[in-house]
Amino acid sequence: MTTAIPDLLTVPEVMVKLRMGRTKVYDLIRTRRLVSIKVDGCRRIPADAVRTFIVDRMREAG
C-alpha cells in the first residue's frame, strides 16, 4: 500500500496563491488556521491545506 505524498508549497508560493503578504501567511500558520510542517528548518505548507483554507473561508462567507 502506498501513501500519496502531498505537494508542499513554500511560504512565497502560498503568498501568491492567497494574494497575501508574508506576515499574514505566517500569522495564519501561527494561529493554526493554515496547516504547515517544518522540514529541516524550512516551513512547508501542503497544497491541500491551502485548498482547505479557501473552502473553509468560502463556507464562512456563504
Coordinates of C-alpha atoms in Angstrom, one line a residue:
M1 CA 0.0 0.0 0.0
T2 CA 1.4 3.4 -1.0
T3 CA 0.5 6.7 0.6
A4 CA 0.2 9.7 -1.6
I5 CA 2.7 12.4 -0.7
P6 CA 1.1 15.9 -0.7
D7 CA 2.6 18.7 -2.8
L8 CA 4.4 21.0 -0.4
L9 CA 4.5 24.8 -1.0
T10 CA 6.9 27.4 0.2
V11 CA 5.6 30.5 2.1
P12 CA 6.2 32.7 -1.0
E13 CA 4.2 30.3 -3.2
V14 CA 1.3 30.4 -0.7
M15 CA 1.6 34.2 -0.6
V16 CA 1.0 34.3 -4.4
K17 CA -1.9 31.8 -4.2
L18 CA -3.7 33.6 -1.4
R19 CA -2.6 37.1 -2.6
M20 CA -1.4 37.8 1.0
G21 CA 1.7 39.2 2.5
R22 CA 4.4 37.2 4.3
T23 CA 3.4 38.4 7.7
K24 CA -0.3 37.4 7.1
V25 CA 0.7 33.9 5.9
Y26 CA 2.9 33.4 9.0
D27 CA 0.0 34.7 11.2
L28 CA -2.3 32.0 9.7
I29 CA 0.3 29.4 10.4
R30 CA 0.9 30.6 13.9
T31 CA -2.8 30.6 14.7
R32 CA -3.1 27.2 13.1
R33 CA -5.7 28.3 10.6
L34 CA -3.2 27.1 7.9
V35 CA -1.5 23.8 8.4
S36 CA 2.2 23.6 7.9
I37 CA 5.2 21.5 8.7
K38 CA 8.9 22.1 9.1
V39 CA 11.4 20.2 7.1
D40 CA 15.0 20.8 8.3
G41 CA 14.1 24.3 9.4
C42 CA 12.2 25.1 6.2
R43 CA 8.4 25.9 6.6
R44 CA 6.3 24.0 4.0
I45 CA 2.5 24.1 3.5
P46 CA 0.7 21.2 2.0
A47 CA -1.3 22.3 -1.2
D48 CA -4.3 20.5 0.3
A49 CA -4.1 22.8 3.4
V50 CA -4.3 25.9 1.2
R51 CA -7.4 24.4 -0.6
T52 CA -9.0 23.5 2.7
F53 CA -8.3 27.0 4.0
I54 CA -10.0 28.6 0.9
V55 CA -13.0 26.3 1.1
D56 CA -13.5 26.9 4.8
R57 CA -13.4 30.7 4.3
M58 CA -16.0 30.4 1.5
R59 CA -18.3 28.4 3.7
E60 CA -18.0 31.0 6.4
A61 CA -18.8 33.8 3.9
G62 CA -21.8 31.9 2.4

